[in-house]
Short mmCIF file of C-alpha atoms in Angstrom, two decimals:
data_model
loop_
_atom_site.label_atom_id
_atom_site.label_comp_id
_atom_site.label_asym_id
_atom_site.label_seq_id
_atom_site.Cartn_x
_atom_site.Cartn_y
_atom_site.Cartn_z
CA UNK A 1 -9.20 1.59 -16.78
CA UNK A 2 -12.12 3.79 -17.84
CA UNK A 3 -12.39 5.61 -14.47
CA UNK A 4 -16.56 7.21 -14.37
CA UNK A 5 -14.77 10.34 -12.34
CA UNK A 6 -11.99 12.62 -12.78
CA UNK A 7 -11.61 12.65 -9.11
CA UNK A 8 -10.92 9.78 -8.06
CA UNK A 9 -8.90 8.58 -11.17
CA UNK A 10 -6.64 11.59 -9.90
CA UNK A 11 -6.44 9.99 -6.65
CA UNK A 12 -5.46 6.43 -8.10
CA UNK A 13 -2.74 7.76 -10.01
CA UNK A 14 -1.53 9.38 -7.05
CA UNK A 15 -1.52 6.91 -5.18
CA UNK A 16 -0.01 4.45 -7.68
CA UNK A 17 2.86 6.32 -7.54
CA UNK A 18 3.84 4.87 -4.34
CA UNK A 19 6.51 2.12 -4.52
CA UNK A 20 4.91 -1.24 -4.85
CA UNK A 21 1.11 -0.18 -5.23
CA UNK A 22 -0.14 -0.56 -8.68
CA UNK A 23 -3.52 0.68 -10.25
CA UNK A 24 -5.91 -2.06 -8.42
CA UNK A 25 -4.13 -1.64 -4.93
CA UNK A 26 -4.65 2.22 -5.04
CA UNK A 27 -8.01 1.85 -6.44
CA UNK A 28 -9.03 -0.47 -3.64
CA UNK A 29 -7.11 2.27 -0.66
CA UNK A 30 -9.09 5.26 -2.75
CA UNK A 31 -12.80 2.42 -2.54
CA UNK A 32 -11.63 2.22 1.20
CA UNK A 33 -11.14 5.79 1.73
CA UNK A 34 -14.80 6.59 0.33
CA UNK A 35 -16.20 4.32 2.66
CA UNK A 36 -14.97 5.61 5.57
CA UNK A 37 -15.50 8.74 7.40
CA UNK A 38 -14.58 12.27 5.94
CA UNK A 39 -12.12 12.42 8.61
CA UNK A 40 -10.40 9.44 7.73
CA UNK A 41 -9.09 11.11 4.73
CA UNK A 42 -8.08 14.84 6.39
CA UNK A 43 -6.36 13.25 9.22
CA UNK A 44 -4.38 11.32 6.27
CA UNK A 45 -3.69 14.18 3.92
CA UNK A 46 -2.67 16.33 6.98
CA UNK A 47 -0.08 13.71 9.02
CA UNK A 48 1.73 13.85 5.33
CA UNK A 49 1.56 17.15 4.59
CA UNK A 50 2.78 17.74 7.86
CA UNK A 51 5.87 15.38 7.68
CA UNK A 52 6.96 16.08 4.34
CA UNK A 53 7.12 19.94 5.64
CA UNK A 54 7.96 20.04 9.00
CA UNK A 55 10.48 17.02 9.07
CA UNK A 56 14.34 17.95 9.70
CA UNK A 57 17.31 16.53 9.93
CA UNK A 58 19.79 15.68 12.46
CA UNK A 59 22.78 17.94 11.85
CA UNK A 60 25.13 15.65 13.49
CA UNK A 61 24.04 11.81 12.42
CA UNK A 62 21.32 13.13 9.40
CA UNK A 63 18.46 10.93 11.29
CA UNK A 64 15.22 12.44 11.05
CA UNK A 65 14.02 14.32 13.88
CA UNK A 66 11.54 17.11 14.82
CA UNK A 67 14.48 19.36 16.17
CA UNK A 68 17.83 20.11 15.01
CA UNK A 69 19.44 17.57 16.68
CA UNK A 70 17.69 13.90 16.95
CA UNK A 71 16.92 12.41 20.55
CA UNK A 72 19.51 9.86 20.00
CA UNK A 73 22.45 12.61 19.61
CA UNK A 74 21.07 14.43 22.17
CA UNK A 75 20.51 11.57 25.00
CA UNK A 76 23.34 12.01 27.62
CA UNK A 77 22.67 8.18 28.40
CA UNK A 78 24.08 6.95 24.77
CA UNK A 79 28.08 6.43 24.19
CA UNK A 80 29.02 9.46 22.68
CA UNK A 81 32.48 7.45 21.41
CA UNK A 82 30.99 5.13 19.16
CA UNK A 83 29.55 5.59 15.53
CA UNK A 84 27.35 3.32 14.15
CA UNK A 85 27.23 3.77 9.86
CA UNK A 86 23.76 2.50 8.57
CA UNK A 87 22.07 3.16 4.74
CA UNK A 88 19.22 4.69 6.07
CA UNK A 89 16.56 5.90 8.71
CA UNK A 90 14.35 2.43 8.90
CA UNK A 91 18.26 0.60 10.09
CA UNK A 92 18.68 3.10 12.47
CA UNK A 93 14.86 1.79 14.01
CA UNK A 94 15.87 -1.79 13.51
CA UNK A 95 18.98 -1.59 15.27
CA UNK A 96 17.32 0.58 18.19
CA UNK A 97 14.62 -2.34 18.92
CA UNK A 98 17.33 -4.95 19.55
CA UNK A 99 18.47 -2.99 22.42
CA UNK A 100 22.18 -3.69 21.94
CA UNK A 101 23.57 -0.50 20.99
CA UNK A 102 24.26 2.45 22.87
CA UNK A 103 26.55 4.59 20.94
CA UNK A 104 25.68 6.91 17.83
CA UNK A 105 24.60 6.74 14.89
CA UNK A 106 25.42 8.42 11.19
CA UNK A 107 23.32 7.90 8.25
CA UNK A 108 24.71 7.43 4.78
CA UNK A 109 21.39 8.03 2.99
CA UNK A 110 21.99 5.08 0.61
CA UNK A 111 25.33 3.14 0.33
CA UNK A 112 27.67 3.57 -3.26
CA UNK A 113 25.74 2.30 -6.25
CA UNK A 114 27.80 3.06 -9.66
CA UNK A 115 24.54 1.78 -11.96
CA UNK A 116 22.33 3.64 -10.17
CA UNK A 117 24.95 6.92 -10.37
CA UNK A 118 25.57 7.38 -6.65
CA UNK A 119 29.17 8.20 -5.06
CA UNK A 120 30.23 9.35 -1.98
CA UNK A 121 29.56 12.67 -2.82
CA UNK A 122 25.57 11.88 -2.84
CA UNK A 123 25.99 10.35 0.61
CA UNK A 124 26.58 11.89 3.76
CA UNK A 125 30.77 10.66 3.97
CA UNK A 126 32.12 14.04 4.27
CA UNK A 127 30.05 15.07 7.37
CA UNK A 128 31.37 11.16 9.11
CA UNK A 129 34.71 12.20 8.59
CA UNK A 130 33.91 15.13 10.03
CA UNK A 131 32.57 13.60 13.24
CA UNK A 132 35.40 11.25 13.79
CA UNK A 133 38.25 14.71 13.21
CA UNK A 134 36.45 16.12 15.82
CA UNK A 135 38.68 13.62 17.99
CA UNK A 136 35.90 12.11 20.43
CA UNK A 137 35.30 8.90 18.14
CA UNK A 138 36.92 5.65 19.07
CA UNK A 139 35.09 2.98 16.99
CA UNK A 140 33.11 3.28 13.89
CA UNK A 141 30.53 0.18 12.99
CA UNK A 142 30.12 -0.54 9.79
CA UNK A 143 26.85 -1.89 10.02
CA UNK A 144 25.68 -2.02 5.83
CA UNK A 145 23.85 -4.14 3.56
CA UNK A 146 25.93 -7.69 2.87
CA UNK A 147 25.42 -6.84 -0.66
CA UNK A 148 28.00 -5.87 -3.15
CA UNK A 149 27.10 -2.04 -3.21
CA UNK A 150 26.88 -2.11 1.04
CA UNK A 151 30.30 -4.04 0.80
CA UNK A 152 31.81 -1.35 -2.29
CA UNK A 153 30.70 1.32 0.41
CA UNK A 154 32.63 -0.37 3.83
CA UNK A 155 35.30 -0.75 1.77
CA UNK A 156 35.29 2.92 1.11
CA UNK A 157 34.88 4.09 4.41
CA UNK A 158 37.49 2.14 5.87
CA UNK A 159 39.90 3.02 3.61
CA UNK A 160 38.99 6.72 4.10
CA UNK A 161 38.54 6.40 8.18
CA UNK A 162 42.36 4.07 8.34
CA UNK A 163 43.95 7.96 7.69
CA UNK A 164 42.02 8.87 10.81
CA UNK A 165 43.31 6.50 13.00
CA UNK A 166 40.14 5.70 14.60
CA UNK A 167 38.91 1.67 14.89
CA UNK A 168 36.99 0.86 12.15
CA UNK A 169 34.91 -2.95 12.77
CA UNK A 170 31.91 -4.40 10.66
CA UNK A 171 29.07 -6.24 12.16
CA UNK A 172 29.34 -9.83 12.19
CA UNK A 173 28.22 -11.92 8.62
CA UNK A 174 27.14 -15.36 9.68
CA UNK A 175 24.41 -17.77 9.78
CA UNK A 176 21.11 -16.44 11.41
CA UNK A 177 20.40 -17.06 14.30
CA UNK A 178 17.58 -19.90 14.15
CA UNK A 179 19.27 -21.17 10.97
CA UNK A 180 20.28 -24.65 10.14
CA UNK A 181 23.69 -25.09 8.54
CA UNK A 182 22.55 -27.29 5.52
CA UNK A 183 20.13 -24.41 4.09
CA UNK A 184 22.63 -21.29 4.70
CA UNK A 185 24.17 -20.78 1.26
CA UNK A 186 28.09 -21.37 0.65
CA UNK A 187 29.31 -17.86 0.66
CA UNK A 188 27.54 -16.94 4.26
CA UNK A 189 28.78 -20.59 5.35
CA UNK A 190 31.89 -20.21 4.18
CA UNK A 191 32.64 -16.63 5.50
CA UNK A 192 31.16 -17.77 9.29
CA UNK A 193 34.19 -20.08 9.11
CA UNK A 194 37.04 -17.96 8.52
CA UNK A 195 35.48 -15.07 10.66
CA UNK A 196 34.59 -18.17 13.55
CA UNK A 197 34.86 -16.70 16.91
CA UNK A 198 37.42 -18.46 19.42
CA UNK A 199 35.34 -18.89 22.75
CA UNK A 200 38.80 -19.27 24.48
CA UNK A 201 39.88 -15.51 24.10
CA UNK A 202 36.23 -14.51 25.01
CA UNK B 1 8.92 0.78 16.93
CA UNK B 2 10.29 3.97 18.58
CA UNK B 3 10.03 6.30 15.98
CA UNK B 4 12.78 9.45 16.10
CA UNK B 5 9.86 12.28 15.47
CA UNK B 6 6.47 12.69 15.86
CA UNK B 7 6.17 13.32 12.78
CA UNK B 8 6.83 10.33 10.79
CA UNK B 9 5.21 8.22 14.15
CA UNK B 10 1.64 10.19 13.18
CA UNK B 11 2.49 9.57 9.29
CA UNK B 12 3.00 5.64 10.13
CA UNK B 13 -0.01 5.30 11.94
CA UNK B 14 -2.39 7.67 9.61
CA UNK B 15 -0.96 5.45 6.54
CA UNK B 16 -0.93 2.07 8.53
CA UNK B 17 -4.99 2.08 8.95
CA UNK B 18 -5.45 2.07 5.24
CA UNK B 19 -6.79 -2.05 4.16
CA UNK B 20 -3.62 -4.45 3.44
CA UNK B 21 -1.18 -1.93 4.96
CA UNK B 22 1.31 -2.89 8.29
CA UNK B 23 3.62 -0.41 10.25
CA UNK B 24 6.63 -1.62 7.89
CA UNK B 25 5.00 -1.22 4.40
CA UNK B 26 3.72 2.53 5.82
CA UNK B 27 7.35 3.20 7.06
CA UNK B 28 8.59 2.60 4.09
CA UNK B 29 6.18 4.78 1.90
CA UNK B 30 7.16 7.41 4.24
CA UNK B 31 10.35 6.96 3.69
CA UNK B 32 9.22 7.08 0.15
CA UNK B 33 7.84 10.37 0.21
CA UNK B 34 10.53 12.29 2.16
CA UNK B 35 13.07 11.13 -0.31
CA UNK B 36 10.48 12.54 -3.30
CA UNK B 37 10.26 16.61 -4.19
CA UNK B 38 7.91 17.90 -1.56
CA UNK B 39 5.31 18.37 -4.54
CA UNK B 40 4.63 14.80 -4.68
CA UNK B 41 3.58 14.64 -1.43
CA UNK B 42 1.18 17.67 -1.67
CA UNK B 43 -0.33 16.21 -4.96
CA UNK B 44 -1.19 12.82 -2.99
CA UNK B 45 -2.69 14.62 0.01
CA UNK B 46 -4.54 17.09 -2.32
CA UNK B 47 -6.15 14.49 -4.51
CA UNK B 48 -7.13 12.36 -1.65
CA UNK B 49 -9.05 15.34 -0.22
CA UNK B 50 -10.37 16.25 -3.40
CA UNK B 51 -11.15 13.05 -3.79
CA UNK B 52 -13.37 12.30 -0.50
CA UNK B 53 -14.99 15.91 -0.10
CA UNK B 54 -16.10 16.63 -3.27
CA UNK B 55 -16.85 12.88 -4.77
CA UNK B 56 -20.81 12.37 -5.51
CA UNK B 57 -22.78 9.15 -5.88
CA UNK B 58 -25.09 9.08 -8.87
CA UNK B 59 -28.52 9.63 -7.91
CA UNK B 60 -29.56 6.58 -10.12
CA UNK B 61 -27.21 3.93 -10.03
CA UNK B 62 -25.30 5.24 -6.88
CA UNK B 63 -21.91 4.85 -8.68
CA UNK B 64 -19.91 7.24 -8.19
CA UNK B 65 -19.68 10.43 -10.38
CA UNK B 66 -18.70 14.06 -10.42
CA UNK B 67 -22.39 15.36 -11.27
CA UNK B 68 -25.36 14.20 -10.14
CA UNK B 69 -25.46 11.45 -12.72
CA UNK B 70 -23.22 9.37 -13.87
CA UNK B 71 -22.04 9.39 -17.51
CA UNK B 72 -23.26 5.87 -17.66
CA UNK B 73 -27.00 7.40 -16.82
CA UNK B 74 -26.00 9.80 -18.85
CA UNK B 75 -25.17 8.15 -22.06
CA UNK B 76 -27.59 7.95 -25.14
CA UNK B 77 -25.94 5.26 -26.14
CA UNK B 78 -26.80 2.91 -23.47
CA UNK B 79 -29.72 0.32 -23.28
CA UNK B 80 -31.73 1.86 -20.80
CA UNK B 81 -34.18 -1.45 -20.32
CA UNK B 82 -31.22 -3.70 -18.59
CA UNK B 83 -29.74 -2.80 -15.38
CA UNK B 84 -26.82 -5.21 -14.40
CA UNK B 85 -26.71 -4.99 -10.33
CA UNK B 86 -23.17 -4.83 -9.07
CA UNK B 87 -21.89 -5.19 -5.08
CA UNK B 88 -19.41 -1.92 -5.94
CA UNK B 89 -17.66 -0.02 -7.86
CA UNK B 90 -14.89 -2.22 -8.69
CA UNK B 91 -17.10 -4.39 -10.59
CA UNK B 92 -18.81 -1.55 -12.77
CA UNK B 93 -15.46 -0.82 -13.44
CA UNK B 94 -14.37 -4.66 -14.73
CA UNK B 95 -17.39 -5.47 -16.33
CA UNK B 96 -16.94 -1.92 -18.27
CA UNK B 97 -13.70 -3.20 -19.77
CA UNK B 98 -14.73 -6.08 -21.27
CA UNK B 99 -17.46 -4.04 -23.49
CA UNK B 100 -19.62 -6.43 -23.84
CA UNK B 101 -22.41 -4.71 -22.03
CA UNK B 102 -24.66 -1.69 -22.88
CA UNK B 103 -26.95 -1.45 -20.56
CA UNK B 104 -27.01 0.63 -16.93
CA UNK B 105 -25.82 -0.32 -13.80
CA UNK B 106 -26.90 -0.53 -10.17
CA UNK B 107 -24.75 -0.33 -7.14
CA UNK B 108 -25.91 -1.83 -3.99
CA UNK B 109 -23.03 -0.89 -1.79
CA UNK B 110 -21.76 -4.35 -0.59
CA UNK B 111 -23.67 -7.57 -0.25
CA UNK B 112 -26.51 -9.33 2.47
CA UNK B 113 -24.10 -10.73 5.16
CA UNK B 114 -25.69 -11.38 8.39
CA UNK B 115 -22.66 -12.11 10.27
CA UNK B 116 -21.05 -8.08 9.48
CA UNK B 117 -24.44 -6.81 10.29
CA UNK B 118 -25.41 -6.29 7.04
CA UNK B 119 -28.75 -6.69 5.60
CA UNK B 120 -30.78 -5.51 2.82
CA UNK B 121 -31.77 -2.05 4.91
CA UNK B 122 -27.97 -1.37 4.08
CA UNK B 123 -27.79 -2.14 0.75
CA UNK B 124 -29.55 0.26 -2.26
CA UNK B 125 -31.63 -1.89 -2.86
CA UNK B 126 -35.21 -0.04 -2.07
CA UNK B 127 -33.77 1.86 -4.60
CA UNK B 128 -33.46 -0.31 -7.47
CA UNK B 129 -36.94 -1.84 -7.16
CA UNK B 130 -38.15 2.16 -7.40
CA UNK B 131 -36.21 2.28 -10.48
CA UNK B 132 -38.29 -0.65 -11.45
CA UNK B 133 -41.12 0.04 -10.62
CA UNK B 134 -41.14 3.08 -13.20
CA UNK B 135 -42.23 0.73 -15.93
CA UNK B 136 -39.30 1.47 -18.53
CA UNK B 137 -36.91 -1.69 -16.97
CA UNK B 138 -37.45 -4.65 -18.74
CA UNK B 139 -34.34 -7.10 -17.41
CA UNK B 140 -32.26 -7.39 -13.95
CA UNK B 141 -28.77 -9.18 -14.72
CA UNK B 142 -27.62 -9.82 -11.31
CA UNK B 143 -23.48 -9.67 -11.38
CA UNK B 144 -22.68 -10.68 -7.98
CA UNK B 145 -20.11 -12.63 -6.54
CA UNK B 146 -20.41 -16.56 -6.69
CA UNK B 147 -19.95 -16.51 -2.78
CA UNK B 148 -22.58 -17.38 -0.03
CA UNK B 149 -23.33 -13.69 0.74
CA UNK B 150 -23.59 -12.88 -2.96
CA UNK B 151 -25.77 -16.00 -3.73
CA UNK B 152 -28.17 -14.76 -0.70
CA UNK B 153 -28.55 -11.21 -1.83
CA UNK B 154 -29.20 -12.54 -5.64
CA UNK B 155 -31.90 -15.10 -4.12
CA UNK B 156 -33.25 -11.93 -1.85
CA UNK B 157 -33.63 -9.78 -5.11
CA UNK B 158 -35.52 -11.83 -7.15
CA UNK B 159 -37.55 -12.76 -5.14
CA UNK B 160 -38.33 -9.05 -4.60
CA UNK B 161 -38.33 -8.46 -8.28
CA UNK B 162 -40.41 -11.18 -9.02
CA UNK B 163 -43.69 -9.25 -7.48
CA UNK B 164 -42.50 -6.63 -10.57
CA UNK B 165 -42.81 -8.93 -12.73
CA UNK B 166 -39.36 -8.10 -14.66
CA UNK B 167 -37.29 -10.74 -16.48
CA UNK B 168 -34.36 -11.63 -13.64
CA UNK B 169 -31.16 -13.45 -14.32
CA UNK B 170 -27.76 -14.11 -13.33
CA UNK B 171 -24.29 -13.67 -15.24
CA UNK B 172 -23.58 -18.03 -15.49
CA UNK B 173 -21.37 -19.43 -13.37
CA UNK B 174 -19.05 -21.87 -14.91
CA UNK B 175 -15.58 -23.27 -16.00
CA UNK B 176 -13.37 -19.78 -16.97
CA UNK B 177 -12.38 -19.30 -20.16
CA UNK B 178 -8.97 -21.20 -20.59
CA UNK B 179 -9.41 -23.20 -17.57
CA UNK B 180 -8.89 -27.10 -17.15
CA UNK B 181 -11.67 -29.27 -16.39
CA UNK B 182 -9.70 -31.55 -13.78
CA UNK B 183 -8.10 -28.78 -11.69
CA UNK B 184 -12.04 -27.24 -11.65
CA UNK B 185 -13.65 -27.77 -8.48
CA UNK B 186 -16.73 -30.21 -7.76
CA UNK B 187 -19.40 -27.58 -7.50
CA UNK B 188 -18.45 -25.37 -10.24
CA UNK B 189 -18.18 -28.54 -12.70
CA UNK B 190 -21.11 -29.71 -11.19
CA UNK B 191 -23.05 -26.26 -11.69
CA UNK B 192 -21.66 -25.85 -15.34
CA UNK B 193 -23.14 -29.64 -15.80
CA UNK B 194 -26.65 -28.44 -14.69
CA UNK B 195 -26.76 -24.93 -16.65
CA UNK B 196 -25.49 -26.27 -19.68
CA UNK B 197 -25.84 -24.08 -23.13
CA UNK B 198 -27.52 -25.93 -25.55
CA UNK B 199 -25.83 -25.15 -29.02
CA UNK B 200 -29.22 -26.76 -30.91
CA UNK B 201 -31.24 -23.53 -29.45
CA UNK B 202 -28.71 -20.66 -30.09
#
């Protein structure tokens, strides 16, 4: 594209760069931008800036969070002996709107992917075992991608938590709720059998 | 969602008002960015800025520029007796890479659509007929889109331009090139029927 203006082909490249926006899509948000209000744009520019500086870390669970510790880890109401192991920040939000958990979480910051080069040592293991030495952990949930990477990575962690003594369970694979039986695929379908749950012990 | 910090909350929302953009989509580009060097952040915001405060409109053709004209209006190469009038920028844009058109250009800044509140008061179109008016215009191509707004501005213009007495027309609406006549819709095959190109004449 022959862009008439340095200005705002700088912008489109920028904003290109963004995962899953190519040149049209960031031509058409930099066309939107132009139209609106100067402010628009500042207010934009600014709430970035201002993350991508200011953000921190939890030092206990690595969630972000404006403080040193995250409100999660630092809510007296949540159970302080239960871990909760997620990839990243956006599982951490989709397991806190179900409103099923009350323990703690820890997050890995991607799960172990040899083609893409990351080990354990990329991911936040060290600081989980950590956690759980510290002798107030009781469970761990494994709660990770049903993939073969999230599954290389719970298979990891167990093996490394089983020396701490601690429980280590997995949350559950099985059709979704809502879903027939004929359209789940074999593997899910036949997993849900052999990890069936036996309403009698319930 | 709850979001963890206020940070990433204001960052969600600022990116989440830009056209064809949800809460999840600007969570993840978010996510995006705090994963990415911190410069890559501070490029996007700074060209954005850049971008919206210091961007000019071309005090011809009103498409946008960094001078006061656009290299189009500029150009010594370009025929300066056609203007081809265009609903944005987007379409200068497309109909400059198919180079098959030398002449100028004229923006009107969207299209006569009652029901958004927009009429020709809006649009640049006072404007163009100035830029008629000063004798050295000798064609109008109206490019606009093949919808009812666009079909009521192009009906609205020349009738205005016919009082000039300029030569008005209108890119031809027809089957596209490498389309199938029987998945072509009645009015379009119909239309292309009517405005037929007789080869005897060329």
């Amino acid at each position: 594209m022959n862009f008439p203006s340095k200005l705002i082909e700088d912008a489109v490249t920028e904003i290109s760069r963004l995962p899953g926006i190519g040149k049209k899509t960031a031509l058409r948000l930099a066309l939107h931008l132009l139209k609106q209000n100067e402010a628009v744009t500042q207010a934009l520019a600014l709430s970035l800036t201002h993350m991508r500086e200011q953000i921190r870390y939890c030092r206990n669970c690595h969630n972000i969070s404006d403080q040193e510790e995250c409100s999660i880890c630092q809510s007296h109401r949540r159970d302080k002996t239960t871990i909760c192991v997620v990839e990243d920040i956006r599982d951490v939000l989709a397991i806190e709107n179900t409103n099923q958990y009350q323990g703690l979480y820890h997050v890995l910051g991607g799960v172990i992917s040899p083609i893409q080069g990351i080990g354990p040592e990329e991911l936040n293991c060290e600081t989980l075992l950590n956690r759980v030495s510290q002798g107030e952990v009781s469970e761990i949930i494994l709660a990770l991608s049903a993939t073969m990477e999230g599954d290389t990575t719970s298979f990891y962690l167990s093996k490394k938590l089983r020396e701490t003594g601690v429980k280590v369970s997995t949350i559950a694979r099985g059709i979704p709720v809502g879903g027939e039986l004929e359209f789940t695929d074999e593997v899910t379908l036949g997993r849900s059998i052999l990890t069936r749950i036996n309403y009698s012990q319930e």
